[in-house]
mmCIF file of C-alpha atoms in Angstrom:
data_model
loop_
_atom_site.group_PDB
_atom_site.id
_atom_site.type_symbol
_atom_site.label_atom_id
_atom_site.label_comp_id
_atom_site.label_asym_id
_atom_site.label_seq_id
_atom_site.Cartn_x
_atom_site.Cartn_y
_atom_site.Cartn_z
ATOM 1 C CA MET U 239 128.487 -104.101 -62.654
ATOM 2 C CA THR U 240 127.325 -101.841 -65.464
ATOM 3 C CA ASP U 241 128.108 -102.230 -69.181
ATOM 4 C CA THR U 242 129.664 -98.763 -69.371
ATOM 5 C CA PRO U 243 132.870 -98.400 -67.341
ATOM 6 C CA ILE U 244 133.012 -96.110 -64.313
ATOM 7 C CA ARG U 245 134.754 -92.938 -65.558
ATOM 8 C CA ILE U 246 137.518 -91.919 -63.172
ATOM 9 C CA LEU U 247 139.470 -88.714 -62.600
ATOM 10 C CA LEU U 248 142.829 -89.498 -60.993
ATOM 11 C CA ALA U 249 144.873 -86.835 -59.176
ATOM 12 C CA ASP U 250 148.325 -87.311 -57.621
ATOM 13 C CA ASP U 251 151.392 -85.089 -57.808
ATOM 14 C CA HIS U 252 153.738 -88.052 -58.364
ATOM 15 C CA ALA U 253 153.677 -89.253 -61.975
ATOM 16 C CA LEU U 254 155.014 -92.669 -60.950
ATOM 17 C CA VAL U 255 152.208 -93.159 -58.413
ATOM 18 C CA ARG U 256 149.632 -92.052 -61.008
ATOM 19 C CA ARG U 257 151.001 -94.571 -63.489
ATOM 20 C CA GLY U 258 150.814 -97.379 -60.933
ATOM 21 C CA VAL U 259 147.301 -96.481 -59.819
ATOM 22 C CA ARG U 260 146.161 -96.126 -63.435
ATOM 23 C CA LEU U 261 147.471 -99.616 -64.223
ATOM 24 C CA ILE U 262 145.433 -101.021 -61.320
ATOM 25 C CA LEU U 263 142.242 -99.212 -62.387
ATOM 26 C CA ASP U 264 142.479 -99.631 -66.158
ATOM 27 C CA GLY U 265 143.172 -103.329 -65.621
ATOM 28 C CA GLU U 266 139.520 -103.764 -64.577
ATOM 29 C CA PRO U 267 136.796 -104.010 -67.261
ATOM 30 C CA ASP U 268 134.370 -101.791 -65.311
ATOM 31 C CA LEU U 269 136.862 -99.016 -64.462
ATOM 32 C CA GLN U 270 138.433 -96.439 -66.798
ATOM 33 C CA VAL U 271 140.687 -93.452 -66.029
ATOM 34 C CA VAL U 272 139.487 -90.659 -68.349
ATOM 35 C CA ALA U 273 141.494 -87.747 -66.895
ATOM 36 C CA GLU U 274 144.686 -87.252 -64.867
ATOM 37 C CA ALA U 275 145.791 -84.279 -62.764
ATOM 38 C CA GLY U 276 149.010 -83.439 -60.933
ATOM 39 C CA GLU U 277 147.354 -81.293 -58.246
ATOM 40 C CA GLY U 278 143.973 -80.315 -56.793
ATOM 41 C CA ALA U 279 143.144 -77.182 -58.803
ATOM 42 C CA GLU U 280 143.875 -79.031 -62.045
ATOM 43 C CA ALA U 281 141.607 -81.868 -60.876
ATOM 44 C CA VAL U 282 138.729 -79.436 -60.263
ATOM 45 C CA ALA U 283 139.314 -77.830 -63.697
ATOM 46 C CA LEU U 284 139.265 -81.254 -65.385
ATOM 47 C CA ALA U 285 136.052 -82.160 -63.553
ATOM 48 C CA ARG U 286 134.424 -79.154 -65.240
ATOM 49 C CA THR U 287 135.371 -80.343 -68.737
ATOM 50 C CA HIS U 288 135.102 -84.135 -68.402
ATOM 51 C CA GLU U 289 132.170 -86.423 -67.705
ATOM 52 C CA ILE U 290 133.287 -88.346 -64.621
ATOM 53 C CA ASP U 291 131.612 -90.654 -62.121
ATOM 54 C CA LEU U 292 134.395 -90.929 -59.566
ATOM 55 C CA ALA U 293 137.398 -88.856 -58.452
ATOM 56 C CA VAL U 294 140.401 -90.560 -56.835
ATOM 57 C CA LEU U 295 142.407 -87.824 -55.109
ATOM 58 C CA ASP U 296 145.735 -87.872 -53.292
ATOM 59 C CA VAL U 297 145.305 -86.234 -49.868
ATOM 60 C CA ALA U 298 148.529 -84.186 -49.957
ATOM 61 C CA MET U 299 149.176 -82.246 -53.173
ATOM 62 C CA PRO U 300 150.783 -78.846 -53.860
ATOM 63 C CA ARG U 301 148.763 -75.660 -54.560
ATOM 64 C CA MET U 302 145.408 -77.275 -53.705
ATOM 65 C CA THR U 303 145.311 -80.396 -51.536
ATOM 66 C CA GLY U 304 143.094 -83.368 -52.261
ATOM 67 C CA LEU U 305 140.937 -82.444 -49.266
ATOM 68 C CA GLN U 306 140.360 -78.922 -50.632
ATOM 69 C CA ALA U 307 139.694 -80.340 -54.106
ATOM 70 C CA ALA U 308 137.189 -82.803 -52.605
ATOM 71 C CA ARG U 309 135.247 -79.918 -51.038
ATOM 72 C CA GLU U 310 135.221 -78.031 -54.359
ATOM 73 C CA LEU U 311 134.180 -81.119 -56.296
ATOM 74 C CA SER U 312 131.381 -81.932 -53.832
ATOM 75 C CA ALA U 313 129.940 -78.455 -54.402
ATOM 76 C CA LEU U 314 130.572 -78.441 -58.165
ATOM 77 C CA LYS U 315 129.331 -81.942 -58.996
ATOM 78 C CA PRO U 316 127.486 -83.478 -56.010
ATOM 79 C CA GLN U 317 126.745 -86.651 -57.996
ATOM 80 C CA VAL U 318 130.453 -87.457 -58.410
ATOM 81 C CA ARG U 319 131.767 -89.931 -55.840
ATOM 82 C CA ILE U 320 135.142 -89.203 -54.218
ATOM 83 C CA LEU U 321 137.873 -91.470 -52.844
ATOM 84 C CA MET U 322 140.958 -90.218 -51.041
ATOM 85 C CA LEU U 323 144.363 -91.856 -51.548
ATOM 86 C CA SER U 324 146.959 -91.415 -48.837
ATOM 87 C CA MET U 325 150.288 -92.769 -47.713
ATOM 88 C CA HIS U 326 149.330 -91.769 -44.148
ATOM 89 C CA ASP U 327 147.419 -94.040 -41.788
ATOM 90 C CA ASN U 328 146.310 -90.868 -40.024
ATOM 91 C CA GLU U 329 143.019 -90.472 -38.148
ATOM 92 C CA GLN U 330 142.966 -86.700 -38.639
ATOM 93 C CA TYR U 331 143.322 -87.013 -42.423
ATOM 94 C CA PHE U 332 140.704 -89.741 -42.421
ATOM 95 C CA PHE U 333 138.100 -87.649 -40.564
ATOM 96 C CA GLN U 334 138.918 -84.592 -42.693
ATOM 97 C CA ALA U 335 138.377 -86.710 -45.809
ATOM 98 C CA LEU U 336 134.902 -87.727 -44.621
ATOM 99 C CA LYS U 337 134.046 -84.083 -43.828
ATOM 100 C CA SER U 338 135.229 -83.078 -47.303
ATOM 101 C CA GLY U 339 132.661 -85.332 -48.931
ATOM 102 C CA ALA U 340 134.780 -88.422 -49.631
ATOM 103 C CA SER U 341 133.087 -91.794 -49.387
ATOM 104 C CA GLY U 342 136.302 -93.711 -48.832
ATOM 105 C CA TYR U 343 139.933 -93.521 -47.741
ATOM 106 C CA VAL U 344 142.493 -95.884 -49.287
ATOM 107 C CA LEU U 345 146.087 -96.310 -48.147
ATOM 108 C CA LYS U 346 148.615 -96.256 -51.002
ATOM 109 C CA SER U 347 150.551 -99.089 -49.376
ATOM 110 C CA VAL U 348 147.630 -101.463 -50.027
ATOM 111 C CA ALA U 349 146.086 -99.739 -53.067
ATOM 112 C CA ASP U 350 146.677 -102.824 -55.200
ATOM 113 C CA ARG U 351 144.489 -104.762 -52.751
ATOM 114 C CA ASP U 352 141.858 -102.183 -51.733
ATOM 115 C CA LEU U 353 141.443 -99.560 -54.464
ATOM 116 C CA VAL U 354 139.299 -101.509 -56.924
ATOM 117 C CA ALA U 355 136.923 -102.634 -54.158
ATOM 118 C CA ALA U 356 136.784 -99.040 -52.856
ATOM 119 C CA CYS U 357 135.860 -97.691 -56.311
ATOM 120 C CA ARG U 358 133.024 -100.161 -56.686
ATOM 121 C CA ALA U 359 131.793 -99.528 -53.135
ATOM 122 C CA ALA U 360 131.757 -95.757 -53.770
ATOM 123 C CA MET U 361 129.634 -96.225 -56.892
ATOM 124 C CA ARG U 362 127.197 -98.339 -54.855
ATOM 125 C CA ASP U 363 127.005 -95.385 -52.468
ATOM 126 C CA GLU U 364 128.701 -97.407 -49.727
ATOM 127 C CA PRO U 365 131.556 -96.059 -47.600
ATOM 128 C CA PHE U 366 134.937 -97.755 -47.807
ATOM 129 C CA VAL U 367 137.228 -97.665 -44.794
ATOM 130 C CA TYR U 368 140.393 -99.619 -44.110
ATOM 131 C CA PRO U 369 140.495 -101.701 -40.870
ATOM 132 C CA GLY U 370 142.503 -99.153 -38.833
ATOM 133 C CA ALA U 371 139.975 -96.461 -39.701
ATOM 134 C CA VAL U 372 137.093 -98.613 -38.448
ATOM 135 C CA THR U 373 138.823 -98.724 -35.065
ATOM 136 C CA ALA U 374 139.234 -94.920 -35.170
ATOM 137 C CA LEU U 375 135.539 -94.428 -35.995
ATOM 138 C CA ILE U 376 134.406 -96.650 -33.127
ATOM 139 C CA ARG U 377 136.816 -94.963 -30.699
ATOM 140 C CA ASN U 378 135.607 -91.521 -31.814
ATOM 141 C CA TYR U 379 131.974 -92.565 -31.369
ATOM 142 C CA LEU U 380 132.600 -94.011 -27.898
ATOM 143 C CA ASP U 381 134.529 -90.890 -26.830
ATOM 144 C CA ARG U 382 131.611 -88.695 -27.849
ATOM 145 C CA VAL U 383 129.140 -90.889 -25.968
ATOM 146 C CA ARG U 384 131.405 -90.900 -22.892
ATOM 147 C CA HIS U 385 131.600 -87.108 -22.898
ATOM 148 C CA GLY U 386 127.846 -86.788 -23.212
ATOM 149 C CA GLU U 387 127.934 -85.311 -26.708
ATOM 150 C CA GLU U 388 124.973 -85.851 -28.997
ATOM 151 C CA VAL U 389 125.378 -88.897 -31.184
ATOM 152 C CA PRO U 390 123.795 -89.007 -34.665
ATOM 153 C CA ASP U 391 120.707 -90.957 -33.546
ATOM 154 C CA GLN U 392 119.761 -88.077 -31.218
ATOM 155 C CA VAL U 393 120.104 -85.294 -33.770
ATOM 156 C CA LEU U 394 116.387 -85.430 -34.666
ATOM 157 C CA THR U 395 113.436 -84.447 -32.518
ATOM 158 C CA ALA U 396 110.720 -87.031 -31.917
ATOM 159 C CA ARG U 397 108.429 -85.194 -34.364
ATOM 160 C CA GLU U 398 111.146 -85.093 -37.037
ATOM 161 C CA GLU U 399 111.633 -88.845 -36.612
ATOM 162 C CA GLU U 400 107.901 -89.355 -37.148
ATOM 163 C CA VAL U 401 107.957 -87.259 -40.327
ATOM 164 C CA LEU U 402 111.115 -89.014 -41.559
ATOM 165 C CA LYS U 403 109.542 -92.442 -41.046
ATOM 166 C CA LEU U 404 106.401 -91.453 -42.969
ATOM 167 C CA VAL U 405 108.403 -89.825 -45.795
ATOM 168 C CA ALA U 406 110.526 -92.980 -46.079
ATOM 169 C CA GLU U 407 107.365 -95.108 -46.204
ATOM 170 C CA GLY U 408 106.322 -93.143 -49.298
ATOM 171 C CA HIS U 409 103.563 -90.930 -47.900
ATOM 172 C CA SER U 410 102.890 -87.562 -49.531
ATOM 173 C CA SER U 411 103.081 -84.304 -47.534
ATOM 174 C CA LYS U 412 99.253 -84.169 -47.504
ATOM 175 C CA GLU U 413 99.000 -87.750 -46.153
ATOM 176 C CA ILE U 414 101.622 -87.043 -43.475
ATOM 177 C CA ALA U 415 99.750 -83.879 -42.461
ATOM 178 C CA ASP U 416 96.525 -85.904 -42.079
ATOM 179 C CA ILE U 417 98.204 -88.710 -40.111
ATOM 180 C CA LEU U 418 99.986 -86.348 -37.680
ATOM 181 C CA VAL U 419 97.160 -83.787 -37.620
ATOM 182 C CA ILE U 420 99.422 -80.897 -38.613
ATOM 183 C CA SER U 421 99.417 -78.559 -41.612
ATOM 184 C CA VAL U 422 101.057 -79.410 -44.941
ATOM 185 C CA LYS U 423 103.264 -76.342 -44.481
ATOM 186 C CA THR U 424 104.513 -77.728 -41.134
ATOM 187 C CA VAL U 425 105.272 -81.084 -42.783
ATOM 188 C CA GLN U 426 107.258 -79.313 -45.506
ATOM 189 C CA ARG U 427 109.177 -77.325 -42.880
ATOM 190 C CA HIS U 428 110.047 -80.540 -40.988
ATOM 191 C CA ARG U 429 111.150 -82.155 -44.238
ATOM 192 C CA ALA U 430 113.394 -79.195 -45.130
ATOM 193 C CA ASN U 431 114.871 -79.316 -41.596
ATOM 194 C CA LEU U 432 115.540 -83.050 -41.969
ATOM 195 C CA LEU U 433 117.419 -82.576 -45.247
ATOM 196 C CA HIS U 434 119.423 -79.697 -43.781
ATOM 197 C CA LYS U 435 120.250 -81.390 -40.454
ATOM 198 C CA LEU U 436 121.271 -84.679 -42.034
ATOM 199 C CA GLY U 437 123.050 -83.127 -45.022
ATOM 200 C CA LEU U 438 120.867 -85.076 -47.466
ATOM 201 C CA ARG U 439 119.388 -84.102 -50.826
ATOM 202 C CA ASP U 440 116.141 -85.957 -51.525
ATOM 203 C CA ARG U 441 113.549 -88.566 -50.534
ATOM 204 C CA LEU U 442 115.776 -91.465 -51.639
ATOM 205 C CA GLU U 443 118.592 -90.368 -49.316
ATOM 206 C CA LEU U 444 116.088 -89.795 -46.482
ATOM 207 C CA THR U 445 114.788 -93.343 -47.023
ATOM 208 C CA ARG U 446 118.315 -94.794 -46.884
ATOM 209 C CA TYR U 447 118.954 -92.866 -43.656
ATOM 210 C CA ALA U 448 115.660 -94.123 -42.151
ATOM 211 C CA ILE U 449 116.678 -97.726 -42.933
ATOM 212 C CA ARG U 450 120.112 -97.225 -41.351
ATOM 213 C CA ALA U 451 118.508 -95.610 -38.302
ATOM 214 C CA GLY U 452 116.183 -98.602 -37.913
ATOM 215 C CA LEU U 453 113.015 -96.534 -38.479
ATOM 216 C CA ILE U 454 111.795 -98.709 -41.356
ATOM 217 C CA GLU U 455 112.558 -102.178 -42.704
ATOM 218 C CA PRO U 456 114.773 -102.358 -45.825
#
């Protein structure tokens, strides 16, 4: 844990829920709520004026939902981690939350048990999912495999996998070009395609993906 607390933006349209959640978060030495919003648009506005590390957003809010706010926040401040709070154990909401850029989904009914762990996991760049959601993820994955849809491991071409592995191992574009006997420009094109296809931003994220995909050792 860091010396400086994780700065949190909290958004929920119920003041009572906000108070309860704030008590949970502010009770931890490494967590601090620095801004509160009653709906999504206000949360996005506060994110513009406050230095925050993490946004904890209620899924269902008036005017702008937490899911819409998550999309806006992801575009506005990509470095900010996002957690969704919901009273609904709902697969659809859960998958929408992931698509919106959230790294975790916490049920309000067990927020006192899960929320602190979810905040810390998000800041470690680890996803947080409650047990029911793990089942949903596995079922979704198996359904896609059963129906012959592409699964994430097959998104990349063999050549892109080669380039990814070499990038993750720390080789420069020139070194990769020499190893694969292709031009530097082709390497750069493959690298740009990799970032775009996988929705990643830089070499560090590519390296993490390569480790998860089993292309290189951690």
